[in-house]
CSV table of C-alpha atoms and ligand atoms in Angstrom, one decimal:
chain,number,residue,atom,x,y,z
T,1,UNK,CA,30.5,-12.1,-2.5
T,2,UNK,CA,29.0,-13.7,-5.6
T,3,UNK,CA,25.2,-14.2,-5.6
T,4,UNK,CA,24.0,-17.7,-5.3
T,5,UNK,CA,22.6,-18.8,-8.7
T,6,UNK,CA,18.6,-18.7,-8.5
T,7,UNK,CA,17.4,-22.0,-7.9
T,8,UNK,CA,13.6,-22.8,-9.6
T,9,UNK,CA,11.6,-26.1,-7.8
T,10,UNK,CA,8.6,-27.1,-10.0
T,11,UNK,CA,6.0,-29.3,-7.6
T,12,UNK,CA,3.0,-30.7,-9.9
T,13,UNK,CA,0.3,-33.0,-8.7
T,14,UNK,CA,-3.4,-33.7,-8.8
T,15,UNK,CA,-6.4,-32.5,-6.7
T,16,UNK,CA,-5.9,-32.8,-2.7
T,17,UNK,CA,-2.3,-34.7,-3.4
T,18,UNK,CA,-0.6,-32.5,-0.9
T,19,UNK,CA,1.4,-30.1,-3.5
T,20,UNK,CA,0.4,-27.2,-1.4
T,21,UNK,CA,1.6,-28.5,1.7
T,22,UNK,CA,4.8,-29.8,0.6
T,23,UNK,CA,5.4,-26.6,-2.3
T,24,UNK,CA,5.3,-24.2,1.3
T,25,UNK,CA,7.4,-26.5,3.3
T,26,UNK,CA,10.0,-26.5,0.2
T,27,UNK,CA,10.0,-22.7,-0.2
T,28,UNK,CA,10.6,-22.0,3.5
T,29,UNK,CA,13.0,-25.0,3.7
T,30,UNK,CA,15.3,-23.2,1.0
T,31,UNK,CA,13.8,-19.5,1.8
T,32,UNK,CA,12.4,-19.1,-2.0
T,33,UNK,CA,9.1,-17.4,-2.5
T,34,UNK,CA,6.2,-19.5,-3.3
T,35,UNK,CA,3.1,-19.1,-6.3
T,36,UNK,CA,0.3,-21.5,-5.8
T,37,UNK,CA,-0.7,-21.0,-9.3
T,38,UNK,CA,-4.2,-23.2,-8.9
T,39,UNK,CA,-5.1,-19.8,-7.4
T,40,UNK,CA,-4.9,-18.0,-10.7
T,41,UNK,CA,-7.4,-20.0,-12.2
T,42,UNK,CA,-9.3,-20.0,-9.0
T,43,UNK,CA,-9.4,-16.3,-9.6
T,44,UNK,CA,-10.3,-16.4,-12.5
T,45,UNK,CA,-13.5,-18.4,-11.9
T,46,UNK,CA,-14.6,-16.3,-8.5
T,47,UNK,CA,-13.9,-13.3,-11.6
T,48,UNK,CA,-16.8,-15.2,-13.8
T,49,UNK,CA,-18.9,-15.9,-10.8
T,50,UNK,CA,-19.0,-12.7,-9.0
T,51,UNK,CA,-19.3,-10.2,-12.1
T,52,UNK,CA,-21.0,-12.8,-14.3
T,53,UNK,CA,-19.7,-14.7,-17.3
T,54,UNK,CA,-20.6,-18.1,-19.0
T,55,UNK,CA,-18.1,-21.0,-17.1
T,56,UNK,CA,-18.3,-22.9,-20.6
T,57,UNK,CA,-17.3,-20.1,-22.8
T,58,UNK,CA,-14.1,-19.5,-23.7
T,59,UNK,CA,-14.4,-16.1,-25.0
T,60,UNK,CA,-15.8,-14.8,-21.7
T,61,UNK,CA,-13.2,-16.8,-19.6
T,62,UNK,CA,-10.3,-15.3,-21.2
T,63,UNK,CA,-12.0,-11.5,-20.7
T,64,UNK,CA,-12.0,-12.3,-17.0
T,65,UNK,CA,-8.6,-13.0,-17.2
T,66,UNK,CA,-7.8,-9.7,-17.8
T,67,UNK,CA,-9.9,-8.6,-14.8
T,68,UNK,CA,-8.3,-10.8,-11.9
T,69,UNK,CA,-6.9,-8.1,-10.3
T,70,UNK,CA,-10.3,-7.2,-9.2
T,71,UNK,CA,-9.8,-10.0,-6.8
T,72,UNK,CA,-8.5,-10.3,-3.3
T,73,UNK,CA,-5.8,-13.1,-3.6
T,74,UNK,CA,-6.7,-14.0,0.2
T,75,UNK,CA,-10.2,-13.9,0.1
T,76,UNK,CA,-11.3,-17.6,1.3
T,77,UNK,CA,-14.1,-17.9,-1.2
T,78,UNK,CA,-11.1,-18.4,-3.5
T,79,UNK,CA,-11.0,-21.8,-1.4
T,80,UNK,CA,-14.6,-22.7,-2.1
T,81,UNK,CA,-15.6,-26.1,-3.7
T,82,UNK,CA,-17.8,-23.9,-5.9
T,83,UNK,CA,-14.9,-21.8,-7.2
T,84,UNK,CA,-12.6,-24.9,-7.4
T,85,UNK,CA,-15.4,-26.7,-9.4
T,86,UNK,CA,-15.7,-23.7,-12.0
T,87,UNK,CA,-11.4,-23.3,-12.2
T,88,UNK,CA,-11.1,-27.0,-13.1
T,89,UNK,CA,-14.0,-26.3,-16.3
T,90,UNK,CA,-12.1,-23.0,-17.2
T,91,UNK,CA,-8.4,-24.2,-17.3
T,92,UNK,CA,-9.1,-26.5,-19.9
T,93,UNK,CA,-8.9,-23.5,-22.4
T,94,UNK,CA,-6.1,-22.8,-24.1
T,95,UNK,CA,-6.9,-19.0,-24.3
T,96,UNK,CA,-7.1,-18.9,-20.2
T,97,UNK,CA,-3.9,-21.0,-20.3
T,98,UNK,CA,-2.4,-18.7,-22.6
T,99,UNK,CA,-3.1,-15.6,-20.6
T,100,UNK,CA,-2.0,-16.6,-17.1
T,101,UNK,CA,1.6,-18.0,-18.5
T,102,UNK,CA,3.2,-14.6,-18.2
T,103,UNK,CA,2.7,-14.1,-14.5
T,104,UNK,CA,3.7,-17.6,-13.4
T,105,UNK,CA,7.0,-17.4,-15.8
T,106,UNK,CA,7.8,-13.9,-14.3
T,107,UNK,CA,7.5,-15.1,-10.9
T,108,UNK,CA,9.7,-18.4,-12.2
T,109,UNK,CA,12.4,-16.1,-13.8
T,110,UNK,CA,13.0,-13.9,-10.1
T,111,UNK,CA,16.2,-13.3,-9.2
T,112,UNK,CA,16.8,-16.0,-6.5
T,113,UNK,CA,14.2,-18.5,-8.0
T,114,UNK,CA,11.0,-19.6,-6.5
T,115,UNK,CA,8.7,-22.6,-5.9
T,116,UNK,CA,6.2,-23.3,-8.0
T,117,UNK,CA,3.1,-25.5,-7.5
T,118,UNK,CA,0.3,-26.5,-10.1
T,119,UNK,CA,-0.3,-28.7,-13.2
T,120,UNK,CA,1.9,-28.0,-15.9
T,121,UNK,CA,5.0,-26.4,-13.8
T,122,UNK,CA,7.0,-28.3,-15.0
T,123,UNK,CA,6.1,-29.4,-18.1
T,124,UNK,CA,5.1,-25.5,-19.4
T,125,UNK,CA,5.9,-23.0,-17.2
T,126,UNK,CA,9.1,-23.9,-16.0
T,127,UNK,CA,10.4,-26.9,-17.7
T,128,UNK,CA,14.1,-26.0,-17.1
T,129,UNK,CA,13.2,-26.2,-13.3
T,130,UNK,CA,16.4,-27.4,-11.2
T,131,UNK,CA,14.2,-29.8,-9.3
T,132,UNK,CA,10.8,-31.4,-10.4
T,133,UNK,CA,8.5,-33.2,-7.8
T,134,UNK,CA,5.3,-34.9,-9.1
T,135,UNK,CA,3.0,-35.3,-6.0
T,136,UNK,CA,0.1,-37.8,-6.2
T,137,UNK,CA,-2.0,-40.1,-4.1
T,138,UNK,CA,-4.9,-42.4,-4.4
T,139,UNK,CA,-8.5,-40.9,-5.3
T,140,UNK,CA,-9.8,-42.2,-2.3
T,141,UNK,CA,-7.2,-41.2,0.5
T,142,UNK,CA,-7.5,-37.2,-1.9
T,143,UNK,CA,-11.4,-37.7,-1.0
T,144,UNK,CA,-10.7,-38.3,2.2
T,145,UNK,CA,-8.2,-35.4,2.7
T,146,UNK,CA,-10.9,-33.3,1.3
T,147,UNK,CA,-13.4,-34.4,3.5
T,148,UNK,CA,-11.4,-33.4,6.4
T,149,UNK,CA,-10.4,-30.0,5.3
T,150,UNK,CA,-14.2,-29.3,4.4
T,151,UNK,CA,-15.4,-30.8,7.8
T,152,UNK,CA,-12.7,-28.9,9.5
T,153,UNK,CA,-14.1,-25.4,8.1
T,154,UNK,CA,-17.3,-26.5,9.2
T,155,UNK,CA,-18.9,-28.0,6.0
T,156,UNK,CA,-21.0,-30.7,5.5
T,157,UNK,CA,-20.0,-33.3,2.4
T,158,UNK,CA,-20.4,-36.7,1.4
T,159,UNK,CA,-17.2,-39.1,0.8
T,160,UNK,CA,-18.9,-40.4,-2.4
T,161,UNK,CA,-19.8,-37.1,-3.9
T,162,UNK,CA,-16.1,-35.7,-2.9
T,163,UNK,CA,-14.4,-39.3,-4.6
T,164,UNK,CA,-16.7,-38.6,-7.9
T,165,UNK,CA,-15.5,-34.9,-7.9
T,166,UNK,CA,-11.9,-35.7,-7.5
T,167,UNK,CA,-12.0,-38.7,-10.4
T,168,UNK,CA,-14.3,-35.8,-12.4
T,169,UNK,CA,-11.5,-33.6,-12.1
T,170,UNK,CA,-8.5,-35.8,-12.7
T,171,UNK,CA,-10.2,-36.4,-15.9
T,172,UNK,CA,-10.2,-33.1,-17.3
T,173,UNK,CA,-6.6,-32.4,-16.0
T,174,UNK,CA,-5.4,-35.2,-17.6
T,175,UNK,CA,-7.5,-35.6,-20.5
T,176,UNK,CA,-7.0,-31.6,-21.8
T,177,UNK,CA,-5.5,-30.7,-24.8
T,178,UNK,CA,-3.6,-27.9,-23.7
T,179,UNK,CA,-1.2,-28.6,-21.1
T,180,UNK,CA,-2.3,-31.9,-19.3
T,181,UNK,CA,-1.6,-33.2,-16.2
T,182,UNK,CA,1.3,-35.4,-16.7
T,183,UNK,CA,4.4,-36.5,-15.0
T,184,UNK,CA,7.3,-34.2,-16.5
T,185,UNK,CA,9.9,-37.0,-18.0
T,186,UNK,CA,12.4,-35.2,-15.2
T,187,UNK,CA,10.1,-35.3,-12.6
T,188,UNK,CA,10.3,-36.9,-9.0
T,189,UNK,CA,7.5,-39.0,-8.2
T,190,UNK,CA,5.9,-38.7,-4.7
T,191,UNK,CA,3.4,-40.7,-3.4
T,192,UNK,CA,2.0,-39.2,-0.2
T,193,UNK,CA,-0.7,-42.0,0.6
T,194,UNK,CA,0.9,-43.2,3.6
T,195,UNK,CA,2.4,-40.3,4.4
T,196,UNK,CA,0.8,-37.2,6.4
T,197,UNK,CA,1.6,-33.6,6.3
T,198,UNK,CA,4.9,-33.5,7.9
T,199,UNK,CA,6.3,-36.8,6.7
T,200,UNK,CA,5.1,-36.0,3.1
T,201,UNK,CA,7.4,-32.3,3.6
T,202,UNK,CA,10.4,-33.8,4.8
T,203,UNK,CA,10.4,-36.8,1.6
T,204,UNK,CA,9.9,-33.8,-0.8
T,205,UNK,CA,12.6,-31.7,1.2
T,206,UNK,CA,15.1,-34.7,1.0
T,207,UNK,CA,14.1,-35.4,-2.8
T,208,UNK,CA,15.0,-31.9,-3.5
T,209,UNK,CA,18.3,-31.9,-1.6
T,210,UNK,CA,19.1,-35.1,-3.2
T,211,UNK,CA,18.2,-33.5,-6.9
T,212,UNK,CA,20.3,-30.5,-6.4
T,213,UNK,CA,23.1,-32.1,-4.5
T,214,UNK,CA,23.4,-33.9,-8.2
T,215,UNK,CA,23.1,-30.6,-10.3
D,1,LIG,O1,-6.2,-28.8,-5.5
D,1,LIG,P1,-7.3,-28.5,-6.6
D,1,LIG,O2,-7.1,-29.3,-7.4
D,1,LIG,O3,-8.9,-28.3,-5.6
D,1,LIG,O4,-7.4,-26.9,-6.8
D,1,LIG,P2,-5.7,-26.0,-7.1
D,1,LIG,O5,-4.8,-26.4,-7.2
D,1,LIG,O6,-6.4,-24.6,-6.6
D,1,LIG,O7,-6.3,-25.7,-9.2
D,1,LIG,C1,-7.7,-25.1,-9.2
D,1,LIG,C2,-7.8,-25.8,-10.4
D,1,LIG,O8,-7.2,-25.1,-11.6
D,1,LIG,C3,-7.7,-27.1,-10.9
D,1,LIG,O9,-9.1,-28.0,-11.2
D,1,LIG,C4,-7.4,-27.2,-12.0
D,1,LIG,O10,-7.3,-27.9,-13.1
D,1,LIG,C5,-6.7,-25.7,-13.0
D,1,LIG,N1,-5.0,-25.8,-12.2
D,1,LIG,C6,-4.2,-25.8,-13.8
D,1,LIG,O11,-5.0,-26.1,-14.8
D,1,LIG,N2,-3.1,-25.7,-14.1
D,1,LIG,C7,-2.1,-25.3,-12.7
D,1,LIG,N3,-1.3,-25.0,-13.0
D,1,LIG,C8,-2.9,-25.0,-11.6
D,1,LIG,C9,-4.3,-25.6,-11.2
């Protein structure tokens, strides 16, 4: 029997848009491995935070990229707000992005294919992906989701502060020179503002299936 051709699926979008949820659902549906590329940037951030280093210094951030092997990728601190905020700052550096490219491209290039989610998967990491989704939601909905997520973990937070943080991250993600967050020309848009997790996942799978059927 001939091996099935690899399927590469790119999922991009801003913070708390639901891209991680839909990427995991797509991966489970198609039986593909999944990489949350935000975790790589978070690992660099946690390395700086834990082992010392200036967050606003590109040289030190690039040096930290070589040491992310020391981070346990299931460490809950990777998901913390402070680490997310540092990740957002160090991810503007071209040197940091370059240092993390190979790992992501190797993952995308594995036999059988893969699903990757991030900010620049469809534009930079896997521009030839078989299907690309750009997942979005209004800033208010995204801030509300963050609030619910934090409260669910027993962490107190304020909606206004979370909304301001979402706006700041969007500005950094879309405004940076290297690999800014932008919908690829051939990416399908999925607005999850009015969708719950299951509806968003089902819509995403349907979009990808339709796209693959037309290959
Ligand atoms: O959803 P959230 O933005 O909180 O976190 P994430 O997806 O884990 O990404 C953490 C940070 O890394 C984001 O603020 C992005 O600026 C950055 N990132 C990136 O620049 N490129 C990627 N492919 C993934 C994440």
